[in-house]
JSON list of C-alpha atoms and ligand atoms in Angstrom, two decimals:
[
{"chain": "A", "resi": 1, "resn": "MET", "atom": "CA", "xyz": [-37.73, -20.06, 10.36]},
{"chain": "A", "resi": 2, "resn": "ARG", "atom": "CA", "xyz": [-34.36, -18.32, 10.07]},
{"chain": "A", "resi": 3, "resn": "GLY", "atom": "CA", "xyz": [-31.15, -19.66, 11.58]},
{"chain": "A", "resi": 4, "resn": "LEU", "atom": "CA", "xyz": [-27.96, -17.69, 12.17]},
{"chain": "A", "resi": 5, "resn": "TYR", "atom": "CA", "xyz": [-24.52, -19.25, 11.83]},
{"chain": "A", "resi": 6, "resn": "ILE", "atom": "CA", "xyz": [-21.54, -17.18, 12.93]},
{"chain": "A", "resi": 7, "resn": "GLY", "atom": "CA", "xyz": [-17.86, -17.86, 12.36]},
{"chain": "A", "resi": 8, "resn": "ARG", "atom": "CA", "xyz": [-14.56, -16.26, 11.52]},
{"chain": "A", "resi": 9, "resn": "PHE", "atom": "CA", "xyz": [-14.14, -18.52, 8.48]},
{"chain": "A", "resi": 10, "resn": "GLN", "atom": "CA", "xyz": [-10.34, -18.07, 8.24]},
{"chain": "A", "resi": 11, "resn": "PRO", "atom": "CA", "xyz": [-10.69, -19.83, 5.87]},
{"chain": "A", "resi": 12, "resn": "TYR", "atom": "CA", "xyz": [-14.14, -21.33, 5.22]},
{"chain": "A", "resi": 13, "resn": "HIS", "atom": "CA", "xyz": [-13.61, -25.12, 5.24]},
{"chain": "A", "resi": 14, "resn": "LEU", "atom": "CA", "xyz": [-15.41, -28.45, 4.83]},
{"chain": "A", "resi": 15, "resn": "GLY", "atom": "CA", "xyz": [-16.34, -28.56, 8.54]},
{"chain": "A", "resi": 16, "resn": "HIS", "atom": "CA", "xyz": [-18.25, -25.28, 8.09]},
{"chain": "A", "resi": 17, "resn": "GLN", "atom": "CA", "xyz": [-19.81, -26.68, 4.91]},
{"chain": "A", "resi": 18, "resn": "ALA", "atom": "CA", "xyz": [-21.03, -29.81, 6.75]},
{"chain": "A", "resi": 19, "resn": "VAL", "atom": "CA", "xyz": [-22.58, -27.65, 9.49]},
{"chain": "A", "resi": 20, "resn": "LEU", "atom": "CA", "xyz": [-24.43, -25.54, 6.91]},
{"chain": "A", "resi": 21, "resn": "LYS", "atom": "CA", "xyz": [-25.87, -28.62, 5.19]},
{"chain": "A", "resi": 22, "resn": "LYS", "atom": "CA", "xyz": [-27.19, -29.78, 8.56]},
{"chain": "A", "resi": 23, "resn": "ILE", "atom": "CA", "xyz": [-28.65, -26.34, 9.39]},
{"chain": "A", "resi": 24, "resn": "ALA", "atom": "CA", "xyz": [-30.40, -26.29, 6.00]},
{"chain": "A", "resi": 25, "resn": "GLN", "atom": "CA", "xyz": [-32.32, -29.41, 7.03]},
{"chain": "A", "resi": 26, "resn": "GLU", "atom": "CA", "xyz": [-33.76, -27.52, 10.02]},
{"chain": "A", "resi": 27, "resn": "VAL", "atom": "CA", "xyz": [-34.50, -23.96, 8.84]},
{"chain": "A", "resi": 28, "resn": "GLU", "atom": "CA", "xyz": [-35.79, -22.27, 5.69]},
{"chain": "A", "resi": 29, "resn": "GLU", "atom": "CA", "xyz": [-33.28, -19.40, 5.63]},
{"chain": "A", "resi": 30, "resn": "ILE", "atom": "CA", "xyz": [-29.73, -19.03, 6.94]},
{"chain": "A", "resi": 31, "resn": "VAL", "atom": "CA", "xyz": [-27.97, -15.82, 7.95]},
{"chain": "A", "resi": 32, "resn": "ILE", "atom": "CA", "xyz": [-24.22, -16.44, 7.82]},
{"chain": "A", "resi": 33, "resn": "VAL", "atom": "CA", "xyz": [-22.33, -13.85, 9.85]},
{"chain": "A", "resi": 34, "resn": "ILE", "atom": "CA", "xyz": [-18.63, -13.30, 9.19]},
{"chain": "A", "resi": 35, "resn": "GLY", "atom": "CA", "xyz": [-17.21, -12.38, 12.59]},
{"chain": "A", "resi": 36, "resn": "SER", "atom": "CA", "xyz": [-14.05, -10.30, 13.12]},
{"chain": "A", "resi": 37, "resn": "ALA", "atom": "CA", "xyz": [-14.76, -8.76, 9.71]},
{"chain": "A", "resi": 38, "resn": "GLN", "atom": "CA", "xyz": [-12.29, -5.94, 10.36]},
{"chain": "A", "resi": 39, "resn": "GLU", "atom": "CA", "xyz": [-9.37, -8.36, 10.60]},
{"chain": "A", "resi": 40, "resn": "SER", "atom": "CA", "xyz": [-7.09, -9.33, 7.71]},
{"chain": "A", "resi": 41, "resn": "HIS", "atom": "CA", "xyz": [-3.45, -9.83, 6.72]},
{"chain": "A", "resi": 42, "resn": "THR", "atom": "CA", "xyz": [-2.37, -11.49, 9.97]},
{"chain": "A", "resi": 43, "resn": "PRO", "atom": "CA", "xyz": [-1.39, -15.15, 10.45]},
{"chain": "A", "resi": 44, "resn": "GLU", "atom": "CA", "xyz": [-4.56, -15.77, 12.49]},
{"chain": "A", "resi": 45, "resn": "ASN", "atom": "CA", "xyz": [-6.83, -13.74, 10.20]},
{"chain": "A", "resi": 46, "resn": "PRO", "atom": "CA", "xyz": [-5.28, -13.71, 6.72]},
{"chain": "A", "resi": 47, "resn": "PHE", "atom": "CA", "xyz": [-8.42, -12.95, 4.69]},
{"chain": "A", "resi": 48, "resn": "THR", "atom": "CA", "xyz": [-10.50, -9.77, 4.56]},
{"chain": "A", "resi": 49, "resn": "GLY", "atom": "CA", "xyz": [-14.22, -9.72, 5.34]},
{"chain": "A", "resi": 50, "resn": "GLY", "atom": "CA", "xyz": [-14.97, -9.28, 1.64]},
{"chain": "A", "resi": 51, "resn": "GLU", "atom": "CA", "xyz": [-12.74, -12.18, 0.62]},
{"chain": "A", "resi": 52, "resn": "ARG", "atom": "CA", "xyz": [-14.43, -14.42, 3.15]},
{"chain": "A", "resi": 53, "resn": "MET", "atom": "CA", "xyz": [-17.80, -13.34, 1.79]},
{"chain": "A", "resi": 54, "resn": "GLU", "atom": "CA", "xyz": [-16.74, -14.36, -1.73]},
{"chain": "A", "resi": 55, "resn": "MET", "atom": "CA", "xyz": [-15.45, -17.71, -0.45]},
{"chain": "A", "resi": 56, "resn": "ILE", "atom": "CA", "xyz": [-18.72, -18.47, 1.28]},
{"chain": "A", "resi": 57, "resn": "TYR", "atom": "CA", "xyz": [-20.96, -17.49, -1.65]},
{"chain": "A", "resi": 58, "resn": "ALA", "atom": "CA", "xyz": [-18.85, -19.69, -3.95]},
{"chain": "A", "resi": 59, "resn": "ALA", "atom": "CA", "xyz": [-19.07, -22.62, -1.53]},
{"chain": "A", "resi": 60, "resn": "LEU", "atom": "CA", "xyz": [-22.84, -22.16, -1.07]},
{"chain": "A", "resi": 61, "resn": "SER", "atom": "CA", "xyz": [-23.31, -22.50, -4.82]},
{"chain": "A", "resi": 62, "resn": "GLU", "atom": "CA", "xyz": [-21.59, -25.91, -4.65]},
{"chain": "A", "resi": 63, "resn": "ILE", "atom": "CA", "xyz": [-24.29, -27.23, -2.28]},
{"chain": "A", "resi": 64, "resn": "ASP", "atom": "CA", "xyz": [-27.29, -25.33, -3.70]},
{"chain": "A", "resi": 65, "resn": "LEU", "atom": "CA", "xyz": [-27.73, -23.14, -0.63]},
{"chain": "A", "resi": 66, "resn": "ARG", "atom": "CA", "xyz": [-27.00, -19.77, -2.19]},
{"chain": "A", "resi": 67, "resn": "GLU", "atom": "CA", "xyz": [-30.65, -18.92, -2.78]},
{"chain": "A", "resi": 68, "resn": "CYS", "atom": "CA", "xyz": [-31.66, -19.37, 0.85]},
{"chain": "A", "resi": 69, "resn": "SER", "atom": "CA", "xyz": [-28.63, -17.74, 2.48]},
{"chain": "A", "resi": 70, "resn": "ILE", "atom": "CA", "xyz": [-27.62, -14.18, 3.37]},
{"chain": "A", "resi": 71, "resn": "VAL", "atom": "CA", "xyz": [-23.94, -13.58, 4.12]},
{"chain": "A", "resi": 72, "resn": "THR", "atom": "CA", "xyz": [-23.04, -10.50, 6.14]},
{"chain": "A", "resi": 73, "resn": "PRO", "atom": "CA", "xyz": [-19.83, -9.22, 7.78]},
{"chain": "A", "resi": 74, "resn": "LEU", "atom": "CA", "xyz": [-19.72, -8.07, 11.41]},
{"chain": "A", "resi": 75, "resn": "GLN", "atom": "CA", "xyz": [-16.92, -6.20, 13.14]},
{"chain": "A", "resi": 76, "resn": "ASP", "atom": "CA", "xyz": [-15.91, -7.15, 16.68]},
{"chain": "A", "resi": 77, "resn": "ILE", "atom": "CA", "xyz": [-16.55, -4.75, 19.54]},
{"chain": "A", "resi": 78, "resn": "GLN", "atom": "CA", "xyz": [-14.60, -4.35, 22.78]},
{"chain": "A", "resi": 79, "resn": "ARG", "atom": "CA", "xyz": [-17.54, -5.05, 25.10]},
{"chain": "A", "resi": 80, "resn": "ASN", "atom": "CA", "xyz": [-18.85, -8.61, 25.15]},
{"chain": "A", "resi": 81, "resn": "SER", "atom": "CA", "xyz": [-21.77, -7.60, 27.38]},
{"chain": "A", "resi": 82, "resn": "VAL", "atom": "CA", "xyz": [-23.40, -5.62, 24.55]},
{"chain": "A", "resi": 83, "resn": "TRP", "atom": "CA", "xyz": [-22.22, -7.76, 21.62]},
{"chain": "A", "resi": 84, "resn": "VAL", "atom": "CA", "xyz": [-25.59, -9.44, 21.05]},
{"chain": "A", "resi": 85, "resn": "SER", "atom": "CA", "xyz": [-27.29, -6.02, 20.73]},
{"chain": "A", "resi": 86, "resn": "HIS", "atom": "CA", "xyz": [-24.53, -4.98, 18.31]},
{"chain": "A", "resi": 87, "resn": "LEU", "atom": "CA", "xyz": [-25.10, -8.13, 16.25]},
{"chain": "A", "resi": 88, "resn": "ARG", "atom": "CA", "xyz": [-28.88, -7.66, 16.25]},
{"chain": "A", "resi": 89, "resn": "SER", "atom": "CA", "xyz": [-28.50, -4.10, 15.01]},
{"chain": "A", "resi": 90, "resn": "MET", "atom": "CA", "xyz": [-26.42, -5.20, 12.02]},
{"chain": "A", "resi": 91, "resn": "VAL", "atom": "CA", "xyz": [-27.97, -8.43, 10.70]},
{"chain": "A", "resi": 92, "resn": "PRO", "atom": "CA", "xyz": [-31.42, -9.58, 9.55]},
{"chain": "A", "resi": 93, "resn": "ARG", "atom": "CA", "xyz": [-33.76, -10.98, 12.20]},
{"chain": "A", "resi": 94, "resn": "PHE", "atom": "CA", "xyz": [-33.20, -14.60, 13.23]},
{"chain": "A", "resi": 95, "resn": "ASP", "atom": "CA", "xyz": [-34.93, -17.23, 15.38]},
{"chain": "A", "resi": 96, "resn": "VAL", "atom": "CA", "xyz": [-32.11, -19.53, 16.43]},
{"chain": "A", "resi": 97, "resn": "VAL", "atom": "CA", "xyz": [-28.31, -19.40, 16.53]},
{"chain": "A", "resi": 98, "resn": "TYR", "atom": "CA", "xyz": [-25.99, -22.26, 15.62]},
{"chain": "A", "resi": 99, "resn": "SER", "atom": "CA", "xyz": [-22.60, -22.22, 17.32]},
{"chain": "A", "resi": 100, "resn": "ASN", "atom": "CA", "xyz": [-20.18, -24.37, 19.31]},
{"chain": "A", "resi": 101, "resn": "ASN", "atom": "CA", "xyz": [-18.05, -21.37, 20.30]},
{"chain": "A", "resi": 102, "resn": "PRO", "atom": "CA", "xyz": [-18.29, -21.19, 24.13]},
{"chain": "A", "resi": 103, "resn": "LEU", "atom": "CA", "xyz": [-18.30, -17.37, 24.25]},
{"chain": "A", "resi": 104, "resn": "VAL", "atom": "CA", "xyz": [-20.99, -17.10, 21.56]},
{"chain": "A", "resi": 105, "resn": "VAL", "atom": "CA", "xyz": [-23.07, -19.76, 23.33]},
{"chain": "A", "resi": 106, "resn": "GLN", "atom": "CA", "xyz": [-22.73, -17.91, 26.66]},
{"chain": "A", "resi": 107, "resn": "LEU", "atom": "CA", "xyz": [-23.60, -14.47, 25.29]},
{"chain": "A", "resi": 108, "resn": "MET", "atom": "CA", "xyz": [-26.58, -15.72, 23.27]},
{"chain": "A", "resi": 109, "resn": "SER", "atom": "CA", "xyz": [-27.88, -17.75, 26.22]},
{"chain": "A", "resi": 110, "resn": "ASP", "atom": "CA", "xyz": [-27.55, -14.68, 28.49]},
{"chain": "A", "resi": 111, "resn": "ALA", "atom": "CA", "xyz": [-29.70, -12.78, 25.97]},
{"chain": "A", "resi": 112, "resn": "GLY", "atom": "CA", "xyz": [-32.36, -15.54, 26.00]},
{"chain": "A", "resi": 113, "resn": "ILE", "atom": "CA", "xyz": [-31.69, -16.62, 22.41]},
{"chain": "A", "resi": 114, "resn": "GLU", "atom": "CA", "xyz": [-32.10, -20.28, 21.45]},
{"chain": "A", "resi": 115, "resn": "ILE", "atom": "CA", "xyz": [-28.72, -21.88, 20.70]},
{"chain": "A", "resi": 116, "resn": "ARG", "atom": "CA", "xyz": [-28.22, -25.13, 18.84]},
{"chain": "A", "resi": 117, "resn": "ARG", "atom": "CA", "xyz": [-24.86, -26.89, 18.79]},
{"chain": "A", "resi": 118, "resn": "SER", "atom": "CA", "xyz": [-23.84, -28.89, 15.76]},
{"chain": "A", "resi": 119, "resn": "PRO", "atom": "CA", "xyz": [-21.85, -32.12, 15.60]},
{"chain": "A", "resi": 120, "resn": "MET", "atom": "CA", "xyz": [-18.12, -31.72, 15.03]},
{"chain": "A", "resi": 121, "resn": "TYR", "atom": "CA", "xyz": [-16.91, -32.99, 11.66]},
{"chain": "A", "resi": 122, "resn": "GLN", "atom": "CA", "xyz": [-13.32, -34.29, 11.76]},
{"chain": "A", "resi": 123, "resn": "ARG", "atom": "CA", "xyz": [-12.36, -31.30, 13.90]},
{"chain": "A", "resi": 124, "resn": "GLU", "atom": "CA", "xyz": [-8.65, -32.22, 13.92]},
{"chain": "A", "resi": 125, "resn": "GLN", "atom": "CA", "xyz": [-8.28, -31.59, 10.20]},
{"chain": "A", "resi": 126, "resn": "TYR", "atom": "CA", "xyz": [-11.30, -29.41, 9.40]},
{"chain": "A", "resi": 127, "resn": "SER", "atom": "CA", "xyz": [-9.99, -26.54, 11.50]},
{"chain": "A", "resi": 128, "resn": "GLY", "atom": "CA", "xyz": [-8.95, -23.03, 10.47]},
{"chain": "A", "resi": 129, "resn": "THR", "atom": "CA", "xyz": [-5.84, -23.26, 12.67]},
{"chain": "A", "resi": 130, "resn": "THR", "atom": "CA", "xyz": [-4.74, -26.53, 11.04]},
{"chain": "A", "resi": 131, "resn": "ILE", "atom": "CA", "xyz": [-5.42, -25.27, 7.52]},
{"chain": "A", "resi": 132, "resn": "ARG", "atom": "CA", "xyz": [-3.57, -21.96, 8.07]},
{"chain": "A", "resi": 133, "resn": "LYS", "atom": "CA", "xyz": [-0.58, -23.86, 9.47]},
{"chain": "A", "resi": 134, "resn": "LEU", "atom": "CA", "xyz": [-0.51, -26.19, 6.46]},
{"chain": "A", "resi": 135, "resn": "MET", "atom": "CA", "xyz": [-0.77, -23.21, 4.12]},
{"chain": "A", "resi": 136, "resn": "SER", "atom": "CA", "xyz": [1.98, -21.24, 5.83]},
{"chain": "A", "resi": 137, "resn": "GLU", "atom": "CA", "xyz": [4.27, -24.29, 5.60]},
{"chain": "A", "resi": 138, "resn": "ASN", "atom": "CA", "xyz": [3.28, -24.75, 1.94]},
{"chain": "A", "resi": 139, "resn": "ARG", "atom": "CA", "xyz": [1.95, -28.25, 2.66]},
{"chain": "A", "resi": 140, "resn": "GLU", "atom": "CA", "xyz": [-1.21, -29.89, 1.25]},
{"chain": "A", "resi": 141, "resn": "TRP", "atom": "CA", "xyz": [-4.28, -27.93, 2.41]},
{"chain": "A", "resi": 142, "resn": "ALA", "atom": "CA", "xyz": [-6.63, -27.63, -0.58]},
{"chain": "A", "resi": 143, "resn": "GLY", "atom": "CA", "xyz": [-8.48, -30.90, 0.13]},
{"chain": "A", "resi": 144, "resn": "LEU", "atom": "CA", "xyz": [-9.73, -29.48, 3.44]},
{"chain": "A", "resi": 145, "resn": "VAL", "atom": "CA", "xyz": [-11.78, -26.67, 1.86]},
{"chain": "A", "resi": 146, "resn": "PRO", "atom": "CA", "xyz": [-14.48, -26.73, -0.84]},
{"chain": "A", "resi": 147, "resn": "ALA", "atom": "CA", "xyz": [-12.99, -26.81, -4.34]},
{"chain": "A", "resi": 148, "resn": "SER", "atom": "CA", "xyz": [-14.36, -23.34, -5.12]},
{"chain": "A", "resi": 149, "resn": "VAL", "atom": "CA", "xyz": [-12.74, -21.91, -1.98]},
{"chain": "A", "resi": 150, "resn": "ALA", "atom": "CA", "xyz": [-9.35, -23.44, -2.89]},
{"chain": "A", "resi": 151, "resn": "ALA", "atom": "CA", "xyz": [-9.66, -21.93, -6.37]},
{"chain": "A", "resi": 152, "resn": "PHE", "atom": "CA", "xyz": [-10.56, -18.52, -4.93]},
{"chain": "A", "resi": 153, "resn": "ILE", "atom": "CA", "xyz": [-7.65, -18.55, -2.45]},
{"chain": "A", "resi": 154, "resn": "ARG", "atom": "CA", "xyz": [-5.27, -19.37, -5.30]},
{"chain": "A", "resi": 155, "resn": "GLU", "atom": "CA", "xyz": [-6.81, -16.66, -7.50]},
{"chain": "A", "resi": 156, "resn": "ILE", "atom": "CA", "xyz": [-6.24, -13.91, -4.90]},
{"chain": "A", "resi": 157, "resn": "GLY", "atom": "CA", "xyz": [-2.72, -15.10, -4.04]},
{"chain": "A", "resi": 158, "resn": "GLY", "atom": "CA", "xyz": [-3.86, -16.13, -0.56]},
{"chain": "A", "resi": 159, "resn": "LEU", "atom": "CA", "xyz": [-1.22, -18.82, -0.14]},
{"chain": "A", "resi": 160, "resn": "GLU", "atom": "CA", "xyz": [1.62, -16.44, -0.95]},
{"chain": "A", "resi": 161, "resn": "ARG", "atom": "CA", "xyz": [0.11, -13.81, 1.38]},
{"chain": "A", "resi": 162, "resn": "LEU", "atom": "CA", "xyz": [-0.10, -16.21, 4.31]},
{"chain": "A", "resi": 163, "resn": "ILE", "atom": "CA", "xyz": [3.46, -17.45, 3.78]},
{"chain": "A", "resi": 164, "resn": "ALA", "atom": "CA", "xyz": [4.73, -13.85, 3.55]},
{"chain": "A", "resi": 165, "resn": "ILE", "atom": "CA", "xyz": [2.94, -12.52, 6.65]},
{"chain": "A", "resi": 166, "resn": "SER", "atom": "CA", "xyz": [3.96, -15.55, 8.71]},
{"chain": "A", "resi": 167, "resn": "LYS", "atom": "CA", "xyz": [7.64, -14.58, 8.37]},
{"chain": "A", "resi": 168, "resn": "SER", "atom": "CA", "xyz": [9.54, -12.24, 10.65]},
{"chain": "A", "resi": 169, "resn": "ASP", "atom": "CA", "xyz": [12.14, -9.66, 9.60]},
{"chain": "A", "resi": 170, "resn": "ARG", "atom": "CA", "xyz": [14.86, -12.16, 10.63]},
{"chain": "A", "resi": 171, "resn": "ASP", "atom": "CA", "xyz": [13.71, -14.71, 8.01]},
{"chain": "B", "resi": 1, "resn": "LIG", "atom": "P1", "xyz": [-14.90, -20.46, 13.46]},
{"chain": "B", "resi": 1, "resn": "LIG", "atom": "O1", "xyz": [-14.80, -20.12, 12.02]},
{"chain": "B", "resi": 1, "resn": "LIG", "atom": "O2", "xyz": [-13.72, -21.01, 14.17]},
{"chain": "B", "resi": 1, "resn": "LIG", "atom": "O3", "xyz": [-16.09, -21.49, 13.67]},
{"chain": "B", "resi": 1, "resn": "LIG", "atom": "C1", "xyz": [-17.41, -21.21, 13.30]},
{"chain": "B", "resi": 1, "resn": "LIG", "atom": "C2", "xyz": [-18.32, -22.30, 13.84]},
{"chain": "B", "resi": 1, "resn": "LIG", "atom": "O4", "xyz": [-18.06, -23.52, 13.15]},
{"chain": "B", "resi": 1, "resn": "LIG", "atom": "C3", "xyz": [-18.10, -22.59, 15.36]},
{"chain": "B", "resi": 1, "resn": "LIG", "atom": "O5", "xyz": [-19.35, -22.83, 15.96]},
{"chain": "B", "resi": 1, "resn": "LIG", "atom": "C4", "xyz": [-17.24, -23.84, 15.33]},
{"chain": "B", "resi": 1, "resn": "LIG", "atom": "O6", "xyz": [-17.41, -24.64, 16.49]},
{"chain": "B", "resi": 1, "resn": "LIG", "atom": "C5", "xyz": [-17.79, -24.54, 14.08]},
{"chain": "B", "resi": 1, "resn": "LIG", "atom": "N1", "xyz": [-16.83, -25.46, 13.49]},
{"chain": "B", "resi": 1, "resn": "LIG", "atom": "C6", "xyz": [-15.54, -25.22, 13.14]},
{"chain": "B", "resi": 1, "resn": "LIG", "atom": "N2", "xyz": [-14.97, -26.34, 12.63]},
{"chain": "B", "resi": 1, "resn": "LIG", "atom": "C7", "xyz": [-15.92, -27.30, 12.66]},
{"chain": "B", "resi": 1, "resn": "LIG", "atom": "C8", "xyz": [-15.95, -28.68, 12.30]},
{"chain": "B", "resi": 1, "resn": "LIG", "atom": "N3", "xyz": [-14.86, -29.31, 11.82]},
{"chain": "B", "resi": 1, "resn": "LIG", "atom": "N4", "xyz": [-17.11, -29.36, 12.48]},
{"chain": "B", "resi": 1, "resn": "LIG", "atom": "C9", "xyz": [-18.19, -28.75, 12.99]},
{"chain": "B", "resi": 1, "resn": "LIG", "atom": "N5", "xyz": [-18.22, -27.45, 13.38]},
{"chain": "B", "resi": 1, "resn": "LIG", "atom": "C10", "xyz": [-17.10, -26.74, 13.21]},
{"chain": "B", "resi": 1, "resn": "LIG", "atom": "O7", "xyz": [-15.40, -19.11, 14.15]},
{"chain": "B", "resi": 1, "resn": "LIG", "atom": "P2", "xyz": [-15.70, -18.69, 15.67]},
{"chain": "B", "resi": 1, "resn": "LIG", "atom": "O8", "xyz": [-14.46, -18.43, 16.40]},
{"chain": "B", "resi": 1, "resn": "LIG", "atom": "O9", "xyz": [-16.70, -19.58, 16.32]},
{"chain": "B", "resi": 1, "resn": "LIG", "atom": "O10", "xyz": [-16.39, -17.26, 15.36]},
{"chain": "B", "resi": 1, "resn": "LIG", "atom": "C11", "xyz": [-17.00, -16.51, 16.34]},
{"chain": "B", "resi": 1, "resn": "LIG", "atom": "C12", "xyz": [-16.93, -15.05, 15.92]},
{"chain": "B", "resi": 1, "resn": "LIG", "atom": "O11", "xyz": [-17.74, -14.29, 16.83]},
{"chain": "B", "resi": 1, "resn": "LIG", "atom": "C13", "xyz": [-15.50, -14.48, 15.99]},
{"chain": "B", "resi": 1, "resn": "LIG", "atom": "O12", "xyz": [-15.26, -13.69, 14.85]},
{"chain": "B", "resi": 1, "resn": "LIG", "atom": "C14", "xyz": [-15.55, -13.62, 17.25]},
{"chain": "B", "resi": 1, "resn": "LIG", "atom": "O13", "xyz": [-14.65, -12.52, 17.20]},
{"chain": "B", "resi": 1, "resn": "LIG", "atom": "C15", "xyz": [-17.00, -13.16, 17.21]},
{"chain": "B", "resi": 1, "resn": "LIG", "atom": "N6", "xyz": [-17.41, -12.67, 18.54]},
{"chain": "B", "resi": 1, "resn": "LIG", "atom": "C16", "xyz": [-17.15, -11.35, 18.79]},
{"chain": "B", "resi": 1, "resn": "LIG", "atom": "C17", "xyz": [-17.48, -10.83, 20.03]},
{"chain": "B", "resi": 1, "resn": "LIG", "atom": "C18", "xyz": [-17.18, -9.37, 20.26]},
{"chain": "B", "resi": 1, "resn": "LIG", "atom": "O14", "xyz": [-16.91, -8.67, 19.28]},
{"chain": "B", "resi": 1, "resn": "LIG", "atom": "N7", "xyz": [-17.19, -8.88, 21.50]},
{"chain": "B", "resi": 1, "resn": "LIG", "atom": "C19", "xyz": [-18.07, -11.62, 21.01]},
{"chain": "B", "resi": 1, "resn": "LIG", "atom": "C20", "xyz": [-18.31, -12.96, 20.71]},
{"chain": "B", "resi": 1, "resn": "LIG", "atom": "C21", "xyz": [-17.97, -13.48, 19.45]}
]
């Protein structure tokens, strides 16, 4: 059985990691889809699709899930009504989708696809919005992501990028 887990992963954090460990208990293979893959270099979407792919593969190695996972980027499209067909045309086949995102749940349900929700893990702190805010204010953020992801973000200058693109020309 193959499960699909979709997210923006801006950045990939320990909440995502906890969800993947849970999914791995239920399915043999996991397709991890990086949504909004075309986005990068904005305060809401600082990392490119490729950078997020590297983050996720590094984090999967930490929990021994790299062998059973496929990571693939997916660009957004302007028409939600045909998004599931778009997704299906771009990713390997799957049997069940894991998501708590209300729009994803609605669109998958409309298409007759089985959806499973996962428990929320310390959502207040394990949240992309919280982590990006901490990073842009140069406060402690690294403990909220897998160690390999923190190392990767430092290696690519991700912290400096987020701080720079969060400024305006009046700063
Ligand atoms: P996300 O990275 O915020 O979250 C991914 C998943 O992890 C979600 O199900 C979320 O609920 C879960 N999660 C996050 N923190 C968690 C925690 N602490 N504990 C447990 N679970 C946690 O990404 P997202 O916003 O859900 O990504 C959906 C993607 O689908 C977006 O890129 C969106 O653009 C895309 N999408 C595109 C279209 C379109 O192009 N028309 C339509 C629908 C969705």
